[in-house]
């Protein structure tokens, strides 16, 4: 089976190493793909999604943009929560493109804190395998998202990626380079997508959703009946 990733590391070892990082001890892996425009950040998330699909049966890919690997398109925090609850028994890979805008702490500090963080902390129980955000720099990313991040990646160009161990919430850059150096010669993802297509996102999840001790089925029913926050 062809795995569409390569580097100076032995070709069979690299996918295994990346896959191990994404497994994150059976907890949700939080990926932040950073870098300048046109350096292949979204392509990297698609590569990782493909890698997990090879290794994980019945993996659903949820994203806010169209791609050939996307199973469910979500364009808001409410949509995401409903889709996660509706498919709670299946493993899921979540990708949010243009997160440099949607998760910018300068404009969306409160929505990220009261909507994303409570939901993200329940990702493991909702069977979310990986959650990935595509950003530009640490200035764009909310401190809460940095704190959750388990696999920060910085793209220096389309074929090169630097993978780090952590991203301090008060830092503009991730720290502790992994793999003894950058991964090189990354290939273009086999997944098809339009890099110029819109990747919309709305913060409309009810902020008090998890305040009450409701079961998963009760949470889903509440979201269906009450709808998104307007």
Short mmCIF file of C-alpha atoms in Angstrom, two decimals:
data_model
loop_
_atom_site.label_atom_id
_atom_site.label_comp_id
_atom_site.label_asym_id
_atom_site.label_seq_id
_atom_site.Cartn_x
_atom_site.Cartn_y
_atom_site.Cartn_z
CA UNK A 1 0.00 0.00 0.00
CA UNK A 2 1.37 3.44 -0.94
CA UNK A 3 1.53 6.00 1.85
CA UNK A 4 1.80 9.48 0.24
CA UNK A 5 4.49 10.80 2.59
CA UNK A 6 8.24 10.57 2.30
CA UNK A 7 11.38 12.06 3.87
CA UNK A 8 15.03 11.26 4.45
CA UNK A 9 13.83 8.93 7.20
CA UNK A 10 13.42 5.34 5.91
CA UNK A 11 10.19 5.28 3.85
CA UNK A 12 8.44 2.66 5.98
CA UNK A 13 9.45 4.16 9.30
CA UNK A 14 8.09 7.68 8.76
CA UNK A 15 4.40 6.76 8.38
CA UNK A 16 4.65 4.55 11.45
CA UNK A 17 6.24 7.39 13.44
CA UNK A 18 3.58 9.87 12.33
CA UNK A 19 0.80 7.40 12.98
CA UNK A 20 2.14 6.82 16.49
CA UNK A 21 2.12 10.58 17.13
CA UNK A 22 -1.49 10.81 15.98
CA UNK A 23 -2.58 7.93 18.21
CA UNK A 24 -1.66 10.06 21.26
CA UNK A 25 -2.13 7.24 23.81
CA UNK A 26 -5.75 6.70 22.73
CA UNK A 27 -6.66 10.34 23.42
CA UNK A 28 -7.55 12.87 20.74
CA UNK A 29 -4.55 14.25 18.89
CA UNK A 30 -4.75 18.01 18.33
CA UNK A 31 -2.80 19.18 15.29
CA UNK A 32 -2.01 22.80 14.43
CA UNK A 33 -0.66 23.26 10.92
CA UNK A 34 1.07 26.65 10.70
CA UNK A 35 3.05 28.40 7.99
CA UNK A 36 2.99 31.15 5.39
CA UNK A 37 0.38 31.14 2.60
CA UNK A 38 0.93 28.56 -0.15
CA UNK A 39 3.21 26.33 1.90
CA UNK A 40 0.87 23.32 1.83
CA UNK A 41 -0.69 23.48 5.30
CA UNK A 42 -4.07 22.14 4.17
CA UNK A 43 -2.31 19.54 2.05
CA UNK A 44 -0.52 18.33 5.18
CA UNK A 45 -3.79 17.88 7.08
CA UNK A 46 -5.18 15.93 4.12
CA UNK A 47 -2.09 13.72 4.12
CA UNK A 48 -2.57 13.01 7.82
CA UNK A 49 -6.25 12.26 7.25
CA UNK A 50 -5.31 9.80 4.51
CA UNK A 51 -2.76 8.19 6.80
CA UNK A 52 -5.34 7.69 9.55
CA UNK A 53 -7.86 6.33 7.05
CA UNK A 54 -5.36 3.63 6.11
CA UNK A 55 -5.00 2.65 9.75
CA UNK A 56 -8.48 3.26 11.19
CA UNK A 57 -11.59 1.41 10.10
CA UNK A 58 -14.71 3.47 9.36
CA UNK A 59 -12.94 6.79 9.99
CA UNK A 60 -15.19 9.75 9.21
CA UNK A 61 -13.57 12.99 8.05
CA UNK A 62 -15.39 16.17 9.03
CA UNK A 63 -14.21 19.49 7.63
CA UNK A 64 -15.37 23.01 6.82
CA UNK A 65 -14.17 22.70 3.22
CA UNK A 66 -14.88 20.34 0.36
CA UNK A 67 -12.39 17.59 -0.42
CA UNK A 68 -12.51 14.08 -1.80
CA UNK A 69 -11.82 12.64 1.67
CA UNK A 70 -14.44 14.76 3.46
CA UNK A 71 -17.42 12.68 4.56
CA UNK A 72 -19.34 15.41 6.41
CA UNK A 73 -18.99 19.12 5.81
CA UNK A 74 -19.54 21.33 8.84
CA UNK A 75 -19.56 25.10 8.75
CA UNK A 76 -20.21 26.00 12.37
CA UNK A 77 -19.57 24.90 15.93
CA UNK A 78 -23.21 23.82 16.19
CA UNK A 79 -22.97 21.68 13.04
CA UNK A 80 -19.80 20.07 14.36
CA UNK A 81 -21.31 19.23 17.74
CA UNK A 82 -24.41 17.70 16.13
CA UNK A 83 -22.36 15.64 13.67
CA UNK A 84 -20.07 14.38 16.42
CA UNK A 85 -23.01 13.33 18.56
CA UNK A 86 -24.86 11.72 15.64
CA UNK A 87 -21.78 9.64 14.82
CA UNK A 88 -20.45 9.15 18.33
CA UNK A 89 -19.64 5.47 17.85
CA UNK A 90 -17.45 6.04 14.78
CA UNK A 91 -13.85 7.37 14.85
CA UNK A 92 -13.55 10.85 13.39
CA UNK A 93 -10.93 13.21 11.94
CA UNK A 94 -11.87 16.90 12.21
CA UNK A 95 -10.23 19.52 9.97
CA UNK A 96 -10.88 23.28 10.22
CA UNK A 97 -9.30 25.34 7.45
CA UNK A 98 -8.76 29.12 7.69
CA UNK A 99 -8.49 28.75 11.46
CA UNK A 100 -6.12 31.72 11.44
CA UNK A 101 -9.33 33.74 11.07
CA UNK A 102 -11.85 31.54 12.86
CA UNK A 103 -9.64 30.89 15.93
CA UNK A 104 -7.95 34.29 16.13
CA UNK A 105 -7.81 35.30 19.78
CA UNK A 106 -7.92 38.98 18.83
CA UNK A 107 -11.43 38.66 17.36
CA UNK A 108 -12.81 35.36 18.67
CA UNK A 109 -11.34 35.02 22.14
CA UNK A 110 -14.64 34.42 23.93
CA UNK A 111 -16.27 32.05 21.36
CA UNK A 112 -13.20 29.80 21.31
CA UNK A 113 -13.05 29.76 25.12
CA UNK A 114 -16.74 29.03 25.75
CA UNK A 115 -17.58 26.95 22.67
CA UNK A 116 -14.53 25.17 21.26
CA UNK A 117 -12.70 24.40 24.49
CA UNK A 118 -15.62 22.70 26.32
CA UNK A 119 -16.44 20.68 23.19
CA UNK A 120 -12.80 19.82 22.46
CA UNK A 121 -12.28 18.55 26.00
CA UNK A 122 -15.00 15.99 25.27
CA UNK A 123 -13.58 14.95 21.89
CA UNK A 124 -12.08 11.72 23.23
CA UNK A 125 -15.44 10.64 24.64
CA UNK A 126 -17.03 11.54 21.31
CA UNK A 127 -14.52 9.27 19.55
CA UNK A 128 -12.62 12.08 17.79
CA UNK A 129 -9.34 10.56 16.67
CA UNK A 130 -7.66 13.75 15.40
CA UNK A 131 -8.63 17.43 15.35
CA UNK A 132 -6.60 19.65 13.04
CA UNK A 133 -6.52 23.43 12.60
CA UNK A 134 -4.89 25.26 9.67
CA UNK A 135 -3.37 28.60 10.71
CA UNK A 136 -0.62 31.03 9.72
CA UNK A 137 1.27 31.95 12.88
CA UNK A 138 0.99 31.71 16.63
CA UNK A 139 -0.39 35.23 16.66
CA UNK A 140 -3.49 33.86 14.93
CA UNK A 141 -4.16 30.99 17.30
CA UNK A 142 -6.14 31.28 20.52
CA UNK A 143 -4.08 30.32 23.63
CA UNK A 144 -6.65 27.63 24.48
CA UNK A 145 -6.05 25.94 21.12
CA UNK A 146 -2.28 26.09 21.64
CA UNK A 147 -2.66 24.56 25.08
CA UNK A 148 -4.63 21.64 23.67
CA UNK A 149 -2.22 21.09 20.78
CA UNK A 150 -0.33 17.78 20.90
CA UNK A 151 1.25 17.93 17.43
CA UNK A 152 2.27 21.41 16.23
CA UNK A 153 3.52 21.46 12.63
CA UNK A 154 5.24 24.34 10.86
CA UNK A 155 5.34 24.28 7.06
CA UNK A 156 8.36 26.12 5.67
CA UNK A 157 7.50 25.25 2.06
CA UNK A 158 5.24 22.85 0.17
CA UNK A 159 7.55 19.87 0.58
CA UNK A 160 8.98 20.53 4.06
CA UNK A 161 7.42 20.33 7.52
CA UNK A 162 8.83 20.78 11.00
CA UNK A 163 7.01 18.82 13.69
CA UNK A 164 7.19 19.88 17.33
CA UNK A 165 6.22 18.38 20.67
CA UNK A 166 4.28 21.28 22.15
CA UNK A 167 3.02 24.83 21.70
CA UNK A 168 3.12 26.96 24.87
CA UNK A 169 -0.05 29.03 25.15
CA UNK A 170 1.91 32.28 25.51
CA UNK A 171 4.31 31.65 22.62
CA UNK A 172 4.12 32.66 18.97
CA UNK A 173 6.06 29.55 17.95
CA UNK A 174 5.93 25.84 18.85
CA UNK A 175 8.82 24.31 20.77
CA UNK A 176 10.90 21.09 20.95
CA UNK A 177 11.50 19.90 17.39
CA UNK A 178 10.70 16.22 16.83
CA UNK A 179 12.15 13.66 14.41
CA UNK A 180 15.66 15.18 14.77
CA UNK A 181 14.90 17.70 12.03
CA UNK A 182 12.37 18.63 9.35
CA UNK A 183 10.45 16.13 7.25
CA UNK A 184 11.33 16.66 3.60
CA UNK A 185 9.99 15.75 0.17
CA UNK A 186 6.37 15.64 1.32
CA UNK A 187 4.13 14.69 -1.57
CA UNK A 188 0.92 16.31 -2.72
CA UNK A 189 -2.10 14.66 -1.12
CA UNK A 190 -4.04 12.27 -3.30
CA UNK A 191 -7.20 13.92 -1.96
CA UNK A 192 -8.72 16.48 -4.33
CA UNK A 193 -9.73 19.91 -3.06
CA UNK A 194 -9.94 23.50 -4.30
CA UNK A 195 -7.45 25.67 -2.37
CA UNK A 196 -9.44 28.77 -3.37
CA UNK A 197 -12.80 27.45 -2.17
CA UNK A 198 -14.44 28.97 0.88
CA UNK A 199 -13.96 27.39 4.30
CA UNK A 200 -16.68 29.13 6.35
CA UNK A 201 -17.13 28.84 10.08
CA UNK A 202 -19.64 30.30 12.55
CA UNK A 203 -19.44 30.36 16.33
CA UNK A 204 -23.04 29.46 17.15
CA UNK A 205 -22.86 26.64 19.70
CA UNK A 206 -24.86 27.34 22.84
CA UNK A 207 -22.30 28.39 25.42
CA UNK A 208 -24.10 26.73 28.34
CA UNK A 209 -24.53 23.40 26.54
CA UNK A 210 -22.38 21.44 28.99
CA UNK A 211 -23.48 23.27 32.13
CA UNK A 212 -26.12 20.63 32.86
CA UNK A 213 -25.34 16.98 33.40
CA UNK A 214 -27.07 15.65 30.26
CA UNK A 215 -26.47 12.33 28.54
CA UNK A 216 -25.13 12.29 24.99
CA UNK A 217 -28.58 11.54 23.61
CA UNK A 218 -30.09 14.38 25.65
CA UNK A 219 -27.39 16.77 24.40
CA UNK A 220 -28.15 15.81 20.81
CA UNK A 221 -31.87 16.24 21.31
CA UNK A 222 -31.29 19.64 22.91
CA UNK A 223 -29.22 20.79 19.94
CA UNK A 224 -31.80 19.52 17.47
CA UNK A 225 -34.73 21.12 19.27
CA UNK A 226 -33.18 24.44 20.29
CA UNK A 227 -30.95 24.85 17.24
CA UNK A 228 -27.86 27.04 17.03
CA UNK A 229 -27.27 30.16 19.08
CA UNK A 230 -28.46 33.16 17.07
#
